[in-house]
mmCIF file of C-alpha atoms in Angstrom:
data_model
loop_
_atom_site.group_PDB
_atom_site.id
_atom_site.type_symbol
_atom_site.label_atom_id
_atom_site.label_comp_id
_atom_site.label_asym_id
_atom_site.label_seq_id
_atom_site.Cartn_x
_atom_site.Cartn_y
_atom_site.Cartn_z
ATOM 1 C CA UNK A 397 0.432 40.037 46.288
ATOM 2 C CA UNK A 398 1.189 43.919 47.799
ATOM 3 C CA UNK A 399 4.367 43.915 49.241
ATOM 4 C CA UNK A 400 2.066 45.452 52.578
ATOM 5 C CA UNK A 401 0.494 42.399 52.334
ATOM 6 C CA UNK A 402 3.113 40.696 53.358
ATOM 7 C CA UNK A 403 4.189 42.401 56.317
ATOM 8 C CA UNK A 404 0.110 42.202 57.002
ATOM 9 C CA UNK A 405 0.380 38.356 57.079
ATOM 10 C CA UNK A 406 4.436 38.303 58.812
ATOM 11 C CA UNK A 407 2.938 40.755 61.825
ATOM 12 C CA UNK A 408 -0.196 37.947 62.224
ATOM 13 C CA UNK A 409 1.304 34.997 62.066
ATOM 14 C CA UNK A 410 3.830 36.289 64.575
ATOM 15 C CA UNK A 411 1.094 37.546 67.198
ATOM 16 C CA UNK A 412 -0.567 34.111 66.662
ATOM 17 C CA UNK A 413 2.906 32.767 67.553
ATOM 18 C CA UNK A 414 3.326 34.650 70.422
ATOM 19 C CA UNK A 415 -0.190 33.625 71.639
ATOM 20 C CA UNK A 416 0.430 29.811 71.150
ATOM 21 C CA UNK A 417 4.333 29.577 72.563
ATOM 22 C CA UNK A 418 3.853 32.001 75.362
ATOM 23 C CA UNK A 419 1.910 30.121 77.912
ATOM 24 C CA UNK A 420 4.096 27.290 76.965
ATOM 25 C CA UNK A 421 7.598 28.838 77.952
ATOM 26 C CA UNK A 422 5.279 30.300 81.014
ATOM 27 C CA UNK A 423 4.841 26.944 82.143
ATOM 28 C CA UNK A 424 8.146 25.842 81.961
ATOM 29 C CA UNK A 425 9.862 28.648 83.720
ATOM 30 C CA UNK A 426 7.580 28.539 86.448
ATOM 31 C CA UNK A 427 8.272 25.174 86.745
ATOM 32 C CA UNK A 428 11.752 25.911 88.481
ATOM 33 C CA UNK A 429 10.419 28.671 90.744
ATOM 34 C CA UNK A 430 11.485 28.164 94.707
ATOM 35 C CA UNK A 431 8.104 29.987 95.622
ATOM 36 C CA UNK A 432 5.535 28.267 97.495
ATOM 37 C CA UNK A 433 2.887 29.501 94.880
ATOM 38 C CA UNK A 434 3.176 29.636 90.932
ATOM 39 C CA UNK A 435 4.175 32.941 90.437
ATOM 40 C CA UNK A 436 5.944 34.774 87.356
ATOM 41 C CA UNK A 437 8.843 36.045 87.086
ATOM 42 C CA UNK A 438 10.176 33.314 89.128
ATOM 43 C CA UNK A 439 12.779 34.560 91.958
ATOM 44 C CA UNK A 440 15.120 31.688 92.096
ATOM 45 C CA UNK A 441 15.482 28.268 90.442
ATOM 46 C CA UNK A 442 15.044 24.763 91.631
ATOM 47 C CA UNK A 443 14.171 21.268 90.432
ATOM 48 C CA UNK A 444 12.924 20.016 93.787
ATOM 49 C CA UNK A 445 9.156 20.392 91.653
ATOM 50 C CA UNK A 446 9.944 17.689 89.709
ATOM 51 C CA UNK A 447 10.995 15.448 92.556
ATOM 52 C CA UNK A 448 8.138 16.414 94.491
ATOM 53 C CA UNK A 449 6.132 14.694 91.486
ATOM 54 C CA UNK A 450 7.285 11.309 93.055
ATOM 55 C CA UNK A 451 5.895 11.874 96.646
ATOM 56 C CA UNK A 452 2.525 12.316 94.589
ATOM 57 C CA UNK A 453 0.892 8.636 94.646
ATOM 58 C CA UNK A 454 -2.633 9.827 93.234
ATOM 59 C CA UNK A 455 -0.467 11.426 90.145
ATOM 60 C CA UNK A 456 2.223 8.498 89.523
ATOM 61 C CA UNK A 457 -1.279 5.524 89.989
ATOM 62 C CA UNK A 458 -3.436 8.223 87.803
ATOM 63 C CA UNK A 459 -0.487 8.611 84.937
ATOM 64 C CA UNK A 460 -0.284 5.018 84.753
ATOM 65 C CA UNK A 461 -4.417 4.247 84.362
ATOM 66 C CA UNK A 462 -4.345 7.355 81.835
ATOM 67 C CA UNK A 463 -1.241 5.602 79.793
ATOM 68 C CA UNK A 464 -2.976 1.672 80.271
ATOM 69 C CA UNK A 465 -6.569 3.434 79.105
ATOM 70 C CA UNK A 466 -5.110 5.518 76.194
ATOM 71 C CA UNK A 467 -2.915 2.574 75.195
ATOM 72 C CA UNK A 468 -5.853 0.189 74.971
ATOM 73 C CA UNK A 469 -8.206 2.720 73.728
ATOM 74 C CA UNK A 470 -6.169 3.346 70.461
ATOM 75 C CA UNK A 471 -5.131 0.010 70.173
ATOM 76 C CA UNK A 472 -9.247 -1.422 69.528
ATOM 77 C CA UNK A 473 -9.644 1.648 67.338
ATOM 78 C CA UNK A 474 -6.747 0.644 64.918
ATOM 79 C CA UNK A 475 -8.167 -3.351 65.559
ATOM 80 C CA UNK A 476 -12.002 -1.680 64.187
ATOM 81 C CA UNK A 477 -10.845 1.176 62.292
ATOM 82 C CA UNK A 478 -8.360 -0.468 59.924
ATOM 83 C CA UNK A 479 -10.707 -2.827 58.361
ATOM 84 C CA UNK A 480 -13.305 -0.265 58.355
ATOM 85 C CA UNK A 481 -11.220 2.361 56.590
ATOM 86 C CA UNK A 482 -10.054 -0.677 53.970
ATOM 87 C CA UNK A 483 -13.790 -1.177 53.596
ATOM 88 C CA UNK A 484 -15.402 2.092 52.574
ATOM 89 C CA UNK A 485 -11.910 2.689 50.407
ATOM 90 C CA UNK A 486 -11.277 -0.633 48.569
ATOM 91 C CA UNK A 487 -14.260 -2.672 49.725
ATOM 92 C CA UNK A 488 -16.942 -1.171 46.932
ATOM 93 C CA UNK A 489 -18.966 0.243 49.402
ATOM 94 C CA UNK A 490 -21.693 3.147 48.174
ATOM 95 C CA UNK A 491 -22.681 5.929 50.600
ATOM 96 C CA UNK A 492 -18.981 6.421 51.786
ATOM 97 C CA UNK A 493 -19.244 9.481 52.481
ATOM 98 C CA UNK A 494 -22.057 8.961 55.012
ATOM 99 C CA UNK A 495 -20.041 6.422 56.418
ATOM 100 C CA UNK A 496 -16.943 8.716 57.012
ATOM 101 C CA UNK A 497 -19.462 11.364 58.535
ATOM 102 C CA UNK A 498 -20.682 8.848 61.060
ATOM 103 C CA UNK A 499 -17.294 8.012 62.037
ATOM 104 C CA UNK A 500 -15.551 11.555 62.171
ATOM 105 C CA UNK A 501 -19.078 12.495 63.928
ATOM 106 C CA UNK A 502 -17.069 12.419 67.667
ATOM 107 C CA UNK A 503 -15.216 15.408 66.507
ATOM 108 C CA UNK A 504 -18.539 17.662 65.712
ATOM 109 C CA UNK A 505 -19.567 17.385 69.355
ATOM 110 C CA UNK A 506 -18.272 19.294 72.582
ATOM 111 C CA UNK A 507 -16.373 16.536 74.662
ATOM 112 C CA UNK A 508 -18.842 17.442 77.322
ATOM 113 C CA UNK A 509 -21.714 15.932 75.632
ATOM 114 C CA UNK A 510 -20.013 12.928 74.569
ATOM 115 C CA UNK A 511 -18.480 12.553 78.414
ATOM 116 C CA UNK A 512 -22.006 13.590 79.975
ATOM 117 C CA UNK A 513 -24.604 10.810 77.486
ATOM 118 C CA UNK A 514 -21.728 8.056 77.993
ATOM 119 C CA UNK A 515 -22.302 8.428 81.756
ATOM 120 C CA UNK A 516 -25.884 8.307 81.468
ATOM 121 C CA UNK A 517 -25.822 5.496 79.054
ATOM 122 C CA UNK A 518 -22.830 3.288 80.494
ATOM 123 C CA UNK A 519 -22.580 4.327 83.991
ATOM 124 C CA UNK A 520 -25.915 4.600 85.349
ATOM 125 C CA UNK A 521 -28.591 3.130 82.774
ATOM 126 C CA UNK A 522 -26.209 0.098 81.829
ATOM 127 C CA UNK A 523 -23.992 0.104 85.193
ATOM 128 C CA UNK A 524 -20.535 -0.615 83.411
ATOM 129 C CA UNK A 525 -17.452 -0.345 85.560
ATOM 130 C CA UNK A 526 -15.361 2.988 85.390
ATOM 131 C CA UNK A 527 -12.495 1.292 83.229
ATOM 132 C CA UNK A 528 -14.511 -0.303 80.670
ATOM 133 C CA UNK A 529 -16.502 3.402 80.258
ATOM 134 C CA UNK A 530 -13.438 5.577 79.467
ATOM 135 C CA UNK A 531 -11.742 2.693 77.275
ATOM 136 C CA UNK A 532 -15.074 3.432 74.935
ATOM 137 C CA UNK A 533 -14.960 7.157 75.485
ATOM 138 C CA UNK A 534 -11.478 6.814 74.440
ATOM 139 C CA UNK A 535 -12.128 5.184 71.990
ATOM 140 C CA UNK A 536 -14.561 7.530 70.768
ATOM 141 C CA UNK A 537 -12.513 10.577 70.610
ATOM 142 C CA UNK A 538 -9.615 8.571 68.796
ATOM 143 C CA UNK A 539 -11.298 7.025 66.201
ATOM 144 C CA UNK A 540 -11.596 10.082 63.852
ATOM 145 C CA UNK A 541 -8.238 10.594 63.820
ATOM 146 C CA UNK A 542 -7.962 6.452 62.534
ATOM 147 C CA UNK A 543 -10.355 7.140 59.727
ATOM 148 C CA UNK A 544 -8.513 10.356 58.760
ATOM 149 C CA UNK A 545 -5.188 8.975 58.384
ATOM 150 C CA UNK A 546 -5.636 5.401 57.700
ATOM 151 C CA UNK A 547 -7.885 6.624 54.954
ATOM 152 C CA UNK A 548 -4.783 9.623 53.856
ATOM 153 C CA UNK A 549 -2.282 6.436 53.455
ATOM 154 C CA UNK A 550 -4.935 4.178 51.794
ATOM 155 C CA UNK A 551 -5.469 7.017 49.241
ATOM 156 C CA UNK A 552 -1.492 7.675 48.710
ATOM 157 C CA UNK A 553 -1.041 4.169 48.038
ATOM 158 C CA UNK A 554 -1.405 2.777 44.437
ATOM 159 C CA UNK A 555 -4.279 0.670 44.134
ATOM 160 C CA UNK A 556 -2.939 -1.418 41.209
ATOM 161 C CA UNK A 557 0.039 -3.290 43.673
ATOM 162 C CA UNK A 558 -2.960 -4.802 45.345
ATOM 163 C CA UNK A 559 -4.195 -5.971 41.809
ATOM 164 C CA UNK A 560 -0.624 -7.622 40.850
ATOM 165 C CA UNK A 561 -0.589 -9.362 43.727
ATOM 166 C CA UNK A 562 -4.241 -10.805 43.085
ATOM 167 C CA UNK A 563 -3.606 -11.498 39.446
ATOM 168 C CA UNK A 564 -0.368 -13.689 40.913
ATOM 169 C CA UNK A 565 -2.618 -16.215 43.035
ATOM 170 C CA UNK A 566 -2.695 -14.011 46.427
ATOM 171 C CA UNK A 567 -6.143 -14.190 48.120
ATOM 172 C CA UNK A 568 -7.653 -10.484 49.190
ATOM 173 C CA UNK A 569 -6.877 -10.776 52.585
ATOM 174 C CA UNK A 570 -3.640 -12.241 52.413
ATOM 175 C CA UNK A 571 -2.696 -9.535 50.207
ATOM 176 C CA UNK A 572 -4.327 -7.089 53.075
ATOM 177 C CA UNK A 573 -1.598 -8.276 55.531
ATOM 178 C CA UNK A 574 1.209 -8.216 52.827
ATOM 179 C CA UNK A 575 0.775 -5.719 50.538
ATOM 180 C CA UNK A 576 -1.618 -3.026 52.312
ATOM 181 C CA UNK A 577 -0.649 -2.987 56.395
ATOM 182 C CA UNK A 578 3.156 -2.148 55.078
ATOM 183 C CA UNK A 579 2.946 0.065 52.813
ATOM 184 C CA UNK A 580 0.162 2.252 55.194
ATOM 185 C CA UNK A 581 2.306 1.593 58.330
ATOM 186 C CA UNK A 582 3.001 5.810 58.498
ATOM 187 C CA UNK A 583 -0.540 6.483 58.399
ATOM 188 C CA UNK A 584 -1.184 3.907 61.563
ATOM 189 C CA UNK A 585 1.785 4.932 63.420
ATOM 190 C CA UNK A 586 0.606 8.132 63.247
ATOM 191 C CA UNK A 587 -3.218 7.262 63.728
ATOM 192 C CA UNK A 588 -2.335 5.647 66.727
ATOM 193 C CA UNK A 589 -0.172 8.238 68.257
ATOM 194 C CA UNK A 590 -2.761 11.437 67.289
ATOM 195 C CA UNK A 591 -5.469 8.785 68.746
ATOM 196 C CA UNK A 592 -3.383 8.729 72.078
ATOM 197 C CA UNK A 593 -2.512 11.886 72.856
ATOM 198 C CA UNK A 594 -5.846 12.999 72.088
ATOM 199 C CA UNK A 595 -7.754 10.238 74.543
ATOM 200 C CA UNK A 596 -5.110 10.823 76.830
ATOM 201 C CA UNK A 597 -5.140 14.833 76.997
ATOM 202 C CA UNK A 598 -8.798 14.418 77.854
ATOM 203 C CA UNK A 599 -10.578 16.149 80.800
ATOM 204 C CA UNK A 600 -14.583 16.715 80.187
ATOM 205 C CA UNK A 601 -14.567 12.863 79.088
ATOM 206 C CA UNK A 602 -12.403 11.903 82.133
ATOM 207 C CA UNK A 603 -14.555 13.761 84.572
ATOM 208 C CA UNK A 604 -17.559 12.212 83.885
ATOM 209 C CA UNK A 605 -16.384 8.490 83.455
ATOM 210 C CA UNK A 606 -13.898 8.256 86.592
ATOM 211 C CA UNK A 607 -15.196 8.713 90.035
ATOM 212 C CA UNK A 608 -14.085 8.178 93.599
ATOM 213 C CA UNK A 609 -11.550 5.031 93.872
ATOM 214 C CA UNK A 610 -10.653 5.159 89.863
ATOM 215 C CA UNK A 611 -7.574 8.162 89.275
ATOM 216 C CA UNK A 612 -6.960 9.259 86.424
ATOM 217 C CA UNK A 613 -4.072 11.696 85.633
ATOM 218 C CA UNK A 614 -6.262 14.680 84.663
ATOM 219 C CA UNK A 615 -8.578 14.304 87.563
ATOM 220 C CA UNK A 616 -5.774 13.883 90.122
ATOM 221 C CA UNK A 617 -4.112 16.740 88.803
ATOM 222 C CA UNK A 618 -7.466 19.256 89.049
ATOM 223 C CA UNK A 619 -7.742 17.164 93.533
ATOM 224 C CA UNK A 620 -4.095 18.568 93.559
ATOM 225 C CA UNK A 621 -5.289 22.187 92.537
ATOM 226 C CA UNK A 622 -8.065 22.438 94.905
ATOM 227 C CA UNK A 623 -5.702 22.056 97.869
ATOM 228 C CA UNK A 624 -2.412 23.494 96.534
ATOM 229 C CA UNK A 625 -1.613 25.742 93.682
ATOM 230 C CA UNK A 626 2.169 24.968 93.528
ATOM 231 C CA UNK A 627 5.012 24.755 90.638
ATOM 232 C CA UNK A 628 4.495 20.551 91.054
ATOM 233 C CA UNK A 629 1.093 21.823 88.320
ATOM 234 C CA UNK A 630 3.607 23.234 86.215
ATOM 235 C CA UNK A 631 6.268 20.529 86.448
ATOM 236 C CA UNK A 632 3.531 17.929 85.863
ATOM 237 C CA UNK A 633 2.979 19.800 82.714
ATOM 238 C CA UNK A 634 6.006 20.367 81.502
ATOM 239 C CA UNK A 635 7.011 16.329 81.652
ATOM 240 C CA UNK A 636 3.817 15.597 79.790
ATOM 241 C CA UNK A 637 4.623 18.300 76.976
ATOM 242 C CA UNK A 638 8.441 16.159 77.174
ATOM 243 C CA UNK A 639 6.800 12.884 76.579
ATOM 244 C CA UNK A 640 4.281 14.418 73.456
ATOM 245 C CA UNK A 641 7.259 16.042 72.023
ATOM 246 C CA UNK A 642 8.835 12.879 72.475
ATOM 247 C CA UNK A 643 7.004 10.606 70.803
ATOM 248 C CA UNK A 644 6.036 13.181 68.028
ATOM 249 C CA UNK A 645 10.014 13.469 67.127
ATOM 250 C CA UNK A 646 10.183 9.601 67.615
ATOM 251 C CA UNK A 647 7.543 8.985 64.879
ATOM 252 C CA UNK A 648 8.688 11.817 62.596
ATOM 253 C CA UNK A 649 11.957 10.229 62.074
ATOM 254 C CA UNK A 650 11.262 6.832 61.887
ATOM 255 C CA UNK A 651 7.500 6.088 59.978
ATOM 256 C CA UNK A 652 8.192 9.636 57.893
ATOM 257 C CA UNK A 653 5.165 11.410 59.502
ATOM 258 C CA UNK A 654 5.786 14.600 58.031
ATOM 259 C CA UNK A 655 4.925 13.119 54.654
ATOM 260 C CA UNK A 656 1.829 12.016 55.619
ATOM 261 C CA UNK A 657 0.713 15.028 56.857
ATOM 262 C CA UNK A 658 1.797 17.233 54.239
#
């Protein structure tokens, strides 16, 4: 390739940069701003946005339903996905590919149509409660990512150690839990966590399956905004980019996600 190639490609990937980490470091700085208002450049520096966090009830009671939710959201899709993934992968299964289109279809649509038809179908056709609704929609937004990866560590892992173990007298599903759960257990750490933060980061699917008397961390966050338009936004954000980062670093060192990903 051109040598002004090159430079082509350097100069674009560094505007694309640019784009993606500015708003980020925006954030952050206005974060510690002692205006009343978000404003940038910031003309002094405090933390009392962070601490004003804590006098928020409807944000600490809406983080913790958006944590419980997410939790149990991506829990039931590694308890459905797993032995689906095995399935269509190991189970002999023809049409696969079908299969895999039917359960990656949640990330084809716009969030607000998925959000929208499981509020007319849950909500107010079948009248399910609030929590019960967004643990499905949840679920529903998660579950792609448990096919994708699940199904990237079935593939990486050599078939034949499964065959060993039947050829030595271990029945198929006792070889499942000793031979196949351990040597995937990358690909559904990181399933789980992508499945998470994705449920979790939410908003069009929040919006339509949480109402009045059910918070939920992005919905308390947009009733904040409509009365004040403070750094506590920005500090809010900030701790939830902490606690992403977090766990991403957390898995990366200890299940080897940046293998699984490559």
């Amino acid at each position: 390739m051109p040598m002004h190639s090159h430079k082509v490609l350097n100069v674009i990937g560094t505007v694309a940069i640019l784009f993606l980490v500015f708003p980020l470091i925006f954030i952050i700085i206005t974060s510690f701003g002692t205006g009343s208002t978000i404003e940038f450049p910031i003309k002094g520096f405090t933390f009392n946005w962070y601490l004003h966090i804590l006098d928020q009830p409807d944000m600490i009671s809406g983080l913790e339903t958006s944590l419980l939710v997410s939790f149990i959201a991506s829990a039931f899709g590694l308890l459905i996905g797993i032995p689906a993934v095995y399935a269509m992968f190991r189970g002999g299964i023809h049409h696969t590919a079908w299969f895999q289109m039917l359960f990656l279809s949640p990330t084809f649509l716009p969030e607000v149509v998925i959000g929208f038809s499981l509020y007319q179908g849950l909500i107010i056709t079948l009248h399910w409660p609030m929590m019960i609704s967004l643990i499905v929609g949840y679920f529903l937004l998660g579950f792609p990512f448990v096919i994708r990866l699940v199904g990237a560590g079935l593939n990486m892992m050599d078939p034949h150690m499964e065959e060993a173990a039947w050829i030595s007298g271990c029945s198929r599903l006792k070889g499942f839990f000793k031979i196949v759960l351990p040597n995937i257990k990358s690909s559904i750490a990181a399933a789980f966590i992508f499945s998470f933060i994705n449920s979790f980061n939410s908003i069009p699917v929040t919006l339509f399956l949480s109402g009045p008397g059910f918070n939920m961390l992005p919905t308390s966050i947009l009733n904040y905004m409509q009365e004040n338009y403070d750094p506590t936004i920005s500090a809010i954000s900030v701790i939830l980019m902490l606690i992403t980062t977090l766990i991403m670093m957390l898995i990366n060192h200890f299940m080897g996600l940046n293998r699984l990903l490559k």
